[in-house]
Amino acid sequence: MPLSAWCAASPRISASRRPTPPAAALREVAGLPVIGPGASAVHLAAQFGDRFGVLSSEPTPTGLHARFRALGVADLFVSERMVGCSVLDLARRPDKALDRIVAAGKGCLQDGADILVLGCLGMGFQRGLVARLTENVGAPVINPVVAALKTAEAALALGLTSTRPERKTDDSVVSLEGR
């Protein structure tokens, strides 16, 4: 079954932004599996490296460290480095921006990382960035956009669905009072 047919038959949500802080809330409200790009990327980093660093275009949202703890990868997280440019800068002046991103990546490696994760989805859409960055930094780089897509493809191939029970659609309320 092609991925597009699977998505139509078995909806999933891929939410943006780092390790997807709203994922649990989306799962709860939608009752669907939620595949987060950030979570997918850091879990790949944990499988293919000993310690990972994150390259971001803007400051970390609050709660990133708590989210890494919830994902079970906090002990593997070394550092986050700002790349010193926006995604728009990267699109307009890729060579100048690449130098800044490479410097940030090398900084993460100096901090002890052996694998890098793009912490900005916008960087994931820049054609050839991962390959150029990997070549210039000398360490693997994980694109969160591709990580989420491949996680969805793996879920399809494995026949995985949500483990959450279906939500009741009637108006009944279960009271916990008196317990």
Short mmCIF file of N, CA and C in Angstrom, two decimals:
data_model
loop_
_atom_site.label_atom_id
_atom_site.label_comp_id
_atom_site.label_asym_id
_atom_site.label_seq_id
_atom_site.Cartn_x
_atom_site.Cartn_y
_atom_site.Cartn_z
N MET A 1 0.86 -1.17 0.00
CA MET A 1 0.00 0.00 0.00
C MET A 1 0.90 1.23 0.00
N PRO A 2 0.68 2.17 -0.90
CA PRO A 2 1.49 3.39 -0.90
C PRO A 2 1.22 4.22 0.36
N LEU A 3 2.21 5.03 0.74
CA LEU A 3 2.08 5.83 1.96
C LEU A 3 0.84 6.72 1.90
N SER A 4 0.54 7.31 0.76
CA SER A 4 -0.62 8.20 0.66
C SER A 4 -1.92 7.43 0.94
N ALA A 5 -2.02 6.20 0.46
CA ALA A 5 -3.21 5.40 0.72
C ALA A 5 -3.30 5.02 2.19
N TRP A 6 -2.15 4.71 2.79
CA TRP A 6 -2.13 4.37 4.21
C TRP A 6 -2.57 5.55 5.05
N CYS A 7 -2.09 6.74 4.71
CA CYS A 7 -2.47 7.94 5.47
C CYS A 7 -3.97 8.18 5.37
N ALA A 8 -4.53 7.94 4.19
CA ALA A 8 -5.96 8.13 4.02
C ALA A 8 -6.75 7.09 4.81
N ALA A 9 -6.26 5.86 4.84
CA ALA A 9 -6.96 4.77 5.52
C ALA A 9 -6.72 4.77 7.02
N SER A 10 -5.57 5.22 7.46
CA SER A 10 -5.20 5.16 8.86
C SER A 10 -4.49 6.46 9.23
N PRO A 11 -5.26 7.50 9.54
CA PRO A 11 -4.66 8.82 9.72
C PRO A 11 -3.60 8.87 10.82
N ARG A 12 -2.58 9.62 10.57
CA ARG A 12 -1.53 9.93 11.53
C ARG A 12 -1.35 11.43 11.50
N ILE A 13 -0.74 11.94 12.51
CA ILE A 13 -0.44 13.36 12.54
C ILE A 13 1.06 13.51 12.72
N SER A 14 1.67 14.34 11.90
CA SER A 14 3.06 14.68 12.11
C SER A 14 3.10 16.14 12.48
N ALA A 15 3.46 16.42 13.70
CA ALA A 15 3.47 17.79 14.18
C ALA A 15 4.87 18.37 14.09
N SER A 16 4.94 19.66 13.97
CA SER A 16 6.24 20.30 13.84
C SER A 16 6.81 20.66 15.20
N ARG A 17 8.03 21.12 15.18
CA ARG A 17 8.72 21.70 16.32
C ARG A 17 9.43 20.67 17.16
N ARG A 18 10.68 20.74 17.22
CA ARG A 18 11.56 19.92 18.04
C ARG A 18 10.94 18.60 18.48
N PRO A 19 11.19 18.12 19.70
CA PRO A 19 10.66 16.80 20.04
C PRO A 19 9.17 16.81 20.33
N THR A 20 8.45 17.60 19.60
CA THR A 20 7.01 17.59 19.55
C THR A 20 6.32 17.62 20.91
N PRO A 21 6.47 18.72 21.65
CA PRO A 21 5.80 18.81 22.95
C PRO A 21 4.30 18.57 22.91
N PRO A 22 3.57 18.97 21.85
CA PRO A 22 2.12 18.73 21.88
C PRO A 22 1.72 17.31 21.51
N ALA A 23 2.66 16.42 21.29
CA ALA A 23 2.33 15.07 20.81
C ALA A 23 1.36 14.35 21.73
N ALA A 24 1.61 14.35 23.02
CA ALA A 24 0.72 13.64 23.95
C ALA A 24 -0.68 14.23 23.92
N ALA A 25 -0.76 15.55 23.88
CA ALA A 25 -2.08 16.19 23.83
C ALA A 25 -2.79 15.86 22.53
N LEU A 26 -2.08 15.86 21.41
CA LEU A 26 -2.70 15.51 20.14
C LEU A 26 -3.19 14.07 20.14
N ARG A 27 -2.37 13.16 20.70
CA ARG A 27 -2.80 11.76 20.79
C ARG A 27 -4.08 11.64 21.60
N GLU A 28 -4.11 12.36 22.72
CA GLU A 28 -5.26 12.30 23.62
C GLU A 28 -6.51 12.84 22.95
N VAL A 29 -6.39 13.99 22.31
CA VAL A 29 -7.56 14.63 21.71
C VAL A 29 -7.99 13.93 20.43
N ALA A 30 -7.03 13.60 19.57
CA ALA A 30 -7.37 13.04 18.27
C ALA A 30 -7.59 11.54 18.30
N GLY A 31 -6.98 10.87 19.27
CA GLY A 31 -7.08 9.42 19.31
C GLY A 31 -6.33 8.75 18.18
N LEU A 32 -5.36 9.46 17.60
CA LEU A 32 -4.57 8.95 16.48
C LEU A 32 -3.11 8.85 16.89
N PRO A 33 -2.35 7.98 16.23
CA PRO A 33 -0.91 8.00 16.46
C PRO A 33 -0.33 9.34 16.00
N VAL A 34 0.60 9.87 16.75
CA VAL A 34 1.25 11.13 16.39
C VAL A 34 2.73 10.84 16.22
N ILE A 35 3.23 11.15 15.05
CA ILE A 35 4.64 10.93 14.76
C ILE A 35 5.31 12.28 14.72
N GLY A 36 6.12 12.55 15.72
CA GLY A 36 6.79 13.84 15.82
C GLY A 36 8.16 13.82 15.17
N PRO A 37 8.46 14.83 14.37
CA PRO A 37 9.78 14.89 13.74
C PRO A 37 10.93 14.93 14.74
N GLY A 38 10.78 15.72 15.79
CA GLY A 38 11.85 15.81 16.78
C GLY A 38 12.07 14.50 17.50
N ALA A 39 10.98 13.88 17.94
CA ALA A 39 11.09 12.59 18.63
C ALA A 39 11.68 11.53 17.72
N SER A 40 11.22 11.50 16.47
CA SER A 40 11.76 10.53 15.51
C SER A 40 13.27 10.74 15.32
N ALA A 41 13.67 12.00 15.20
CA ALA A 41 15.08 12.31 14.96
C ALA A 41 15.97 11.96 16.15
N VAL A 42 15.55 12.30 17.36
CA VAL A 42 16.42 12.02 18.51
C VAL A 42 16.47 10.53 18.82
N HIS A 43 15.39 9.80 18.51
CA HIS A 43 15.46 8.35 18.70
C HIS A 43 16.41 7.71 17.70
N LEU A 44 16.45 8.22 16.47
CA LEU A 44 17.45 7.73 15.52
C LEU A 44 18.85 8.07 16.00
N ALA A 45 19.02 9.27 16.51
CA ALA A 45 20.33 9.67 17.03
C ALA A 45 20.77 8.73 18.14
N ALA A 46 19.85 8.33 19.00
CA ALA A 46 20.17 7.41 20.10
C ALA A 46 20.55 6.03 19.57
N GLN A 47 19.99 5.64 18.44
CA GLN A 47 20.30 4.32 17.87
C GLN A 47 21.62 4.30 17.12
N PHE A 48 22.01 5.44 16.55
CA PHE A 48 23.19 5.46 15.69
C PHE A 48 24.38 6.21 16.27
N GLY A 49 24.22 6.80 17.43
CA GLY A 49 25.32 7.51 18.06
C GLY A 49 25.31 7.27 19.55
N ASP A 50 26.37 7.71 20.19
CA ASP A 50 26.45 7.60 21.65
C ASP A 50 25.94 8.86 22.34
N ARG A 51 26.20 10.00 21.72
CA ARG A 51 25.77 11.29 22.28
C ARG A 51 25.39 12.19 21.11
N PHE A 52 24.33 12.96 21.25
CA PHE A 52 23.89 13.80 20.14
C PHE A 52 23.85 15.28 20.51
N GLY A 53 24.02 16.10 19.48
CA GLY A 53 23.90 17.54 19.59
C GLY A 53 22.80 18.00 18.65
N VAL A 54 22.21 19.16 18.96
CA VAL A 54 21.11 19.71 18.19
C VAL A 54 21.53 21.05 17.60
N LEU A 55 21.26 21.23 16.31
CA LEU A 55 21.55 22.48 15.61
C LEU A 55 20.24 23.22 15.40
N SER A 56 20.13 24.42 15.98
CA SER A 56 18.86 25.16 15.92
C SER A 56 19.06 26.54 15.31
N SER A 57 17.98 27.02 14.69
CA SER A 57 18.03 28.36 14.10
C SER A 57 17.52 29.42 15.07
N GLU A 58 16.90 29.00 16.15
CA GLU A 58 16.41 29.94 17.16
C GLU A 58 16.51 29.30 18.53
N PRO A 59 16.39 30.08 19.58
CA PRO A 59 16.56 29.53 20.94
C PRO A 59 15.60 28.40 21.26
N THR A 60 16.05 27.53 22.12
CA THR A 60 15.29 26.36 22.54
C THR A 60 14.00 26.76 23.22
N PRO A 61 12.91 26.12 22.83
CA PRO A 61 11.67 26.36 23.58
C PRO A 61 11.82 25.78 24.98
N THR A 62 11.17 26.38 25.94
CA THR A 62 11.24 25.85 27.29
C THR A 62 10.67 24.44 27.29
N GLY A 63 11.23 23.60 28.11
CA GLY A 63 10.74 22.24 28.22
C GLY A 63 11.48 21.24 27.36
N LEU A 64 12.49 21.67 26.59
CA LEU A 64 13.21 20.73 25.73
C LEU A 64 13.88 19.64 26.56
N HIS A 65 14.54 20.01 27.64
CA HIS A 65 15.24 19.02 28.47
C HIS A 65 14.26 18.04 29.11
N ALA A 66 13.11 18.55 29.54
CA ALA A 66 12.08 17.67 30.12
C ALA A 66 11.55 16.72 29.05
N ARG A 67 11.39 17.22 27.84
CA ARG A 67 10.91 16.36 26.75
C ARG A 67 11.92 15.28 26.44
N PHE A 68 13.22 15.62 26.43
CA PHE A 68 14.24 14.61 26.20
C PHE A 68 14.21 13.56 27.30
N ARG A 69 13.96 13.99 28.56
CA ARG A 69 13.83 13.01 29.65
C ARG A 69 12.64 12.09 29.40
N ALA A 70 11.51 12.67 28.98
CA ALA A 70 10.31 11.87 28.72
C ALA A 70 10.54 10.89 27.57
N LEU A 71 11.36 11.26 26.61
CA LEU A 71 11.66 10.39 25.48
C LEU A 71 12.75 9.37 25.81
N GLY A 72 13.38 9.51 26.99
CA GLY A 72 14.42 8.58 27.40
C GLY A 72 15.78 8.83 26.79
N VAL A 73 16.01 10.03 26.27
CA VAL A 73 17.30 10.33 25.62
C VAL A 73 18.07 11.46 26.29
N ALA A 74 17.61 11.92 27.43
CA ALA A 74 18.25 13.07 28.08
C ALA A 74 19.72 12.83 28.39
N ASP A 75 20.08 11.62 28.79
CA ASP A 75 21.48 11.33 29.13
C ASP A 75 22.38 11.32 27.90
N LEU A 76 21.79 11.25 26.72
CA LEU A 76 22.57 11.22 25.48
C LEU A 76 22.72 12.61 24.86
N PHE A 77 21.91 13.56 25.33
CA PHE A 77 21.93 14.92 24.79
C PHE A 77 23.13 15.68 25.34
N VAL A 78 23.97 16.19 24.42
CA VAL A 78 25.18 16.90 24.82
C VAL A 78 24.97 18.41 24.83
N SER A 79 24.52 18.95 23.70
CA SER A 79 24.37 20.40 23.62
C SER A 79 23.49 20.78 22.45
N GLU A 80 23.03 22.01 22.53
CA GLU A 80 22.32 22.61 21.42
C GLU A 80 23.09 23.86 21.04
N ARG A 81 23.31 24.05 19.76
CA ARG A 81 24.02 25.22 19.26
C ARG A 81 23.13 25.97 18.29
N MET A 82 23.12 27.28 18.42
CA MET A 82 22.43 28.13 17.46
C MET A 82 23.31 28.24 16.22
N VAL A 83 22.71 28.16 15.05
CA VAL A 83 23.48 28.16 13.82
C VAL A 83 23.81 29.56 13.32
N GLY A 84 23.27 30.57 13.96
CA GLY A 84 23.64 31.95 13.61
C GLY A 84 23.01 32.47 12.33
N CYS A 85 21.95 31.82 11.87
CA CYS A 85 21.24 32.31 10.70
C CYS A 85 19.83 31.75 10.71
N SER A 86 18.97 32.42 9.99
CA SER A 86 17.60 31.93 9.86
C SER A 86 17.50 30.99 8.67
N VAL A 87 16.39 30.32 8.55
CA VAL A 87 16.17 29.45 7.40
C VAL A 87 16.11 30.31 6.14
N LEU A 88 15.57 31.51 6.25
CA LEU A 88 15.53 32.42 5.10
C LEU A 88 16.95 32.77 4.66
N ASP A 89 17.86 33.02 5.62
CA ASP A 89 19.27 33.28 5.28
C ASP A 89 19.85 32.08 4.55
N LEU A 90 19.53 30.90 5.02
CA LEU A 90 20.04 29.68 4.40
C LEU A 90 19.56 29.57 2.96
N ALA A 91 18.30 29.91 2.72
CA ALA A 91 17.75 29.85 1.36
C ALA A 91 18.36 30.93 0.46
N ARG A 92 18.58 32.12 1.01
CA ARG A 92 19.09 33.24 0.21
C ARG A 92 20.60 33.17 -0.02
N ARG A 93 21.34 32.80 1.02
CA ARG A 93 22.81 32.78 0.94
C ARG A 93 23.33 31.46 1.50
N PRO A 94 23.09 30.37 0.77
CA PRO A 94 23.41 29.05 1.32
C PRO A 94 24.87 28.84 1.69
N ASP A 95 25.80 29.37 0.91
CA ASP A 95 27.22 29.14 1.23
C ASP A 95 27.62 29.84 2.52
N LYS A 96 27.19 31.08 2.69
CA LYS A 96 27.51 31.82 3.92
C LYS A 96 26.83 31.16 5.13
N ALA A 97 25.58 30.77 4.95
CA ALA A 97 24.86 30.12 6.05
C ALA A 97 25.48 28.77 6.38
N LEU A 98 25.90 28.03 5.36
CA LEU A 98 26.50 26.71 5.60
C LEU A 98 27.72 26.83 6.51
N ASP A 99 28.54 27.86 6.29
CA ASP A 99 29.72 28.05 7.14
C ASP A 99 29.32 28.18 8.61
N ARG A 100 28.24 28.90 8.88
CA ARG A 100 27.77 29.08 10.26
C ARG A 100 27.23 27.77 10.83
N ILE A 101 26.50 27.03 10.02
CA ILE A 101 25.94 25.77 10.49
C ILE A 101 27.06 24.75 10.75
N VAL A 102 28.05 24.74 9.88
CA VAL A 102 29.20 23.84 10.07
C VAL A 102 29.91 24.19 11.38
N ALA A 103 30.10 25.47 11.63
CA ALA A 103 30.76 25.89 12.88
C ALA A 103 29.96 25.44 14.09
N ALA A 104 28.65 25.57 14.03
CA ALA A 104 27.80 25.13 15.14
C ALA A 104 27.89 23.61 15.31
N GLY A 105 27.89 22.90 14.20
CA GLY A 105 28.01 21.43 14.25
C GLY A 105 29.32 21.00 14.86
N LYS A 106 30.40 21.65 14.45
CA LYS A 106 31.71 21.32 15.03
C LYS A 106 31.74 21.64 16.52
N GLY A 107 31.02 22.68 16.92
CA GLY A 107 30.91 23.00 18.34
C GLY A 107 30.24 21.88 19.12
N CYS A 108 29.18 21.32 18.56
CA CYS A 108 28.51 20.19 19.21
C CYS A 108 29.46 18.99 19.33
N LEU A 109 30.25 18.76 18.28
CA LEU A 109 31.22 17.65 18.33
C LEU A 109 32.26 17.91 19.40
N GLN A 110 32.73 19.14 19.52
CA GLN A 110 33.69 19.48 20.58
C GLN A 110 33.07 19.29 21.96
N ASP A 111 31.77 19.47 22.06
CA ASP A 111 31.07 19.25 23.33
C ASP A 111 30.93 17.77 23.67
N GLY A 112 31.19 16.89 22.70
CA GLY A 112 31.13 15.46 22.94
C GLY A 112 30.12 14.70 22.10
N ALA A 113 29.40 15.38 21.21
CA ALA A 113 28.43 14.69 20.35
C ALA A 113 29.17 13.92 19.27
N ASP A 114 28.57 12.80 18.85
CA ASP A 114 29.12 12.07 17.70
C ASP A 114 28.08 11.95 16.58
N ILE A 115 26.90 12.54 16.79
CA ILE A 115 25.85 12.58 15.78
C ILE A 115 25.05 13.86 16.02
N LEU A 116 24.54 14.46 14.94
CA LEU A 116 23.84 15.74 15.04
C LEU A 116 22.40 15.61 14.55
N VAL A 117 21.52 16.42 15.13
CA VAL A 117 20.12 16.46 14.75
C VAL A 117 19.80 17.91 14.36
N LEU A 118 19.16 18.09 13.21
CA LEU A 118 18.68 19.42 12.84
C LEU A 118 17.50 19.74 13.75
N GLY A 119 17.60 20.83 14.48
CA GLY A 119 16.56 21.21 15.43
C GLY A 119 15.54 22.15 14.84
N CYS A 120 15.58 22.33 13.54
CA CYS A 120 14.68 23.25 12.86
C CYS A 120 14.14 22.54 11.62
N LEU A 121 12.84 22.41 11.53
CA LEU A 121 12.25 21.73 10.38
C LEU A 121 12.58 22.45 9.08
N GLY A 122 12.68 23.77 9.12
CA GLY A 122 13.01 24.53 7.92
C GLY A 122 14.33 24.11 7.31
N MET A 123 15.31 23.80 8.16
CA MET A 123 16.60 23.32 7.64
C MET A 123 16.43 21.98 6.95
N GLY A 124 15.47 21.19 7.39
CA GLY A 124 15.23 19.88 6.80
C GLY A 124 14.74 19.94 5.37
N PHE A 125 14.20 21.08 4.96
CA PHE A 125 13.71 21.23 3.60
C PHE A 125 14.74 21.85 2.66
N GLN A 126 15.93 22.14 3.16
CA GLN A 126 16.98 22.71 2.31
C GLN A 126 17.69 21.60 1.56
N ARG A 127 17.51 21.58 0.27
CA ARG A 127 18.07 20.51 -0.57
C ARG A 127 19.59 20.40 -0.41
N GLY A 128 20.02 19.20 -0.09
CA GLY A 128 21.45 18.91 -0.01
C GLY A 128 22.14 19.34 1.27
N LEU A 129 21.41 19.97 2.19
CA LEU A 129 22.05 20.48 3.42
C LEU A 129 22.64 19.35 4.25
N VAL A 130 21.91 18.28 4.46
CA VAL A 130 22.38 17.19 5.31
C VAL A 130 23.67 16.60 4.75
N ALA A 131 23.71 16.36 3.44
CA ALA A 131 24.91 15.78 2.83
C ALA A 131 26.11 16.73 2.94
N ARG A 132 25.89 18.01 2.66
CA ARG A 132 27.00 18.98 2.76
C ARG A 132 27.46 19.13 4.20
N LEU A 133 26.52 19.16 5.12
CA LEU A 133 26.88 19.30 6.53
C LEU A 133 27.62 18.07 7.03
N THR A 134 27.14 16.89 6.69
CA THR A 134 27.81 15.65 7.08
C THR A 134 29.25 15.63 6.56
N GLU A 135 29.42 16.02 5.31
CA GLU A 135 30.76 16.03 4.71
C GLU A 135 31.67 17.05 5.39
N ASN A 136 31.16 18.22 5.69
CA ASN A 136 31.99 19.28 6.27
C ASN A 136 32.25 19.11 7.76
N VAL A 137 31.33 18.48 8.47
CA VAL A 137 31.48 18.30 9.91
C VAL A 137 32.17 16.97 10.23
N GLY A 138 31.94 15.98 9.40
CA GLY A 138 32.55 14.67 9.63
C GLY A 138 31.78 13.80 10.59
N ALA A 139 30.48 14.05 10.71
CA ALA A 139 29.61 13.24 11.58
C ALA A 139 28.25 13.13 10.92
N PRO A 140 27.51 12.07 11.23
CA PRO A 140 26.16 11.93 10.66
C PRO A 140 25.24 13.06 11.14
N VAL A 141 24.32 13.45 10.27
CA VAL A 141 23.34 14.49 10.58
C VAL A 141 21.96 13.94 10.26
N ILE A 142 21.03 14.08 11.20
CA ILE A 142 19.68 13.55 11.02
C ILE A 142 18.72 14.69 10.70
N ASN A 143 17.99 14.51 9.62
CA ASN A 143 16.97 15.45 9.18
C ASN A 143 15.64 15.02 9.83
N PRO A 144 15.02 15.87 10.67
CA PRO A 144 13.79 15.47 11.36
C PRO A 144 12.61 15.24 10.43
N VAL A 145 12.59 15.93 9.30
CA VAL A 145 11.51 15.75 8.34
C VAL A 145 11.57 14.32 7.77
N VAL A 146 12.74 13.91 7.35
CA VAL A 146 12.93 12.57 6.79
C VAL A 146 12.73 11.53 7.89
N ALA A 147 13.21 11.82 9.09
CA ALA A 147 13.05 10.87 10.20
C ALA A 147 11.57 10.59 10.47
N ALA A 148 10.74 11.63 10.48
CA ALA A 148 9.30 11.44 10.72
C ALA A 148 8.66 10.67 9.58
N LEU A 149 9.01 11.00 8.35
CA LEU A 149 8.45 10.30 7.20
C LEU A 149 8.83 8.81 7.23
N LYS A 150 10.09 8.53 7.50
CA LYS A 150 10.54 7.13 7.53
C LYS A 150 9.94 6.38 8.71
N THR A 151 9.69 7.07 9.82
CA THR A 151 9.01 6.44 10.95
C THR A 151 7.58 6.08 10.56
N ALA A 152 6.90 6.98 9.84
CA ALA A 152 5.55 6.69 9.36
C ALA A 152 5.57 5.51 8.39
N GLU A 153 6.55 5.47 7.50
CA GLU A 153 6.67 4.35 6.57
C GLU A 153 6.92 3.04 7.31
N ALA A 154 7.77 3.09 8.34
CA ALA A 154 8.04 1.89 9.13
C ALA A 154 6.77 1.43 9.86
N ALA A 155 6.01 2.38 10.40
CA ALA A 155 4.76 2.03 11.07
C ALA A 155 3.80 1.34 10.09
N LEU A 156 3.76 1.85 8.88
CA LEU A 156 2.93 1.24 7.85
C LEU A 156 3.38 -0.19 7.56
N ALA A 157 4.68 -0.35 7.33
CA ALA A 157 5.22 -1.67 7.00
C ALA A 157 5.01 -2.68 8.13
N LEU A 158 5.04 -2.20 9.36
CA LEU A 158 4.89 -3.08 10.52
C LEU A 158 3.43 -3.25 10.95
N GLY A 159 2.54 -2.52 10.31
CA GLY A 159 1.12 -2.61 10.66
C GLY A 159 0.80 -2.00 12.01
N LEU A 160 1.57 -1.02 12.44
CA LEU A 160 1.36 -0.41 13.75
C LEU A 160 0.20 0.58 13.72
N THR A 161 -0.55 0.59 14.79
CA THR A 161 -1.63 1.55 14.97
C THR A 161 -1.53 2.09 16.38
N SER A 162 -2.41 2.96 16.71
CA SER A 162 -2.41 3.55 18.05
C SER A 162 -2.69 2.48 19.09
N THR A 163 -2.01 2.55 20.21
CA THR A 163 -2.26 1.62 21.31
C THR A 163 -3.29 2.17 22.27
N ARG A 164 -3.74 3.37 22.02
CA ARG A 164 -4.73 3.98 22.90
C ARG A 164 -6.12 3.45 22.57
N PRO A 165 -6.93 3.19 23.60
CA PRO A 165 -8.30 2.74 23.32
C PRO A 165 -9.08 3.86 22.63
N GLU A 166 -10.04 3.47 21.81
CA GLU A 166 -10.84 4.49 21.13
C GLU A 166 -11.64 5.28 22.15
N ARG A 167 -11.78 6.55 21.87
CA ARG A 167 -12.54 7.42 22.76
C ARG A 167 -14.03 7.21 22.52
N LYS A 168 -14.79 7.32 23.62
CA LYS A 168 -16.24 7.20 23.49
C LYS A 168 -16.77 8.45 22.80
N THR A 169 -17.73 8.24 21.94
CA THR A 169 -18.30 9.37 21.21
C THR A 169 -19.59 9.87 21.84
N ASP A 170 -20.12 9.16 22.88
CA ASP A 170 -21.35 9.65 23.50
C ASP A 170 -21.00 10.65 24.59
N ASP A 171 -22.02 11.16 25.24
CA ASP A 171 -21.80 12.19 26.25
C ASP A 171 -21.67 11.61 27.66
N SER A 172 -21.50 10.31 27.80
CA SER A 172 -21.42 9.73 29.13
C SER A 172 -20.15 10.19 29.83
N VAL A 173 -20.27 10.35 31.13
CA VAL A 173 -19.13 10.79 31.95
C VAL A 173 -18.96 9.79 33.07
N VAL A 174 -17.76 9.38 33.29
CA VAL A 174 -17.46 8.47 34.38
C VAL A 174 -17.02 9.31 35.57
N SER A 175 -17.68 9.16 36.70
CA SER A 175 -17.33 9.91 37.88
C SER A 175 -16.39 9.12 38.75
N LEU A 176 -15.36 9.78 39.23
CA LEU A 176 -14.41 9.14 40.14
C LEU A 176 -14.67 9.58 41.57
N GLU A 177 -15.73 10.37 41.79
CA GLU A 177 -16.05 10.83 43.14
C GLU A 177 -16.45 9.65 44.00
N GLY A 178 -16.06 9.70 45.25
CA GLY A 178 -16.43 8.66 46.20
C GLY A 178 -15.52 7.45 46.15
N ARG A 179 -14.50 7.50 45.32
CA ARG A 179 -13.55 6.37 45.26
C ARG A 179 -12.37 6.64 46.11
#
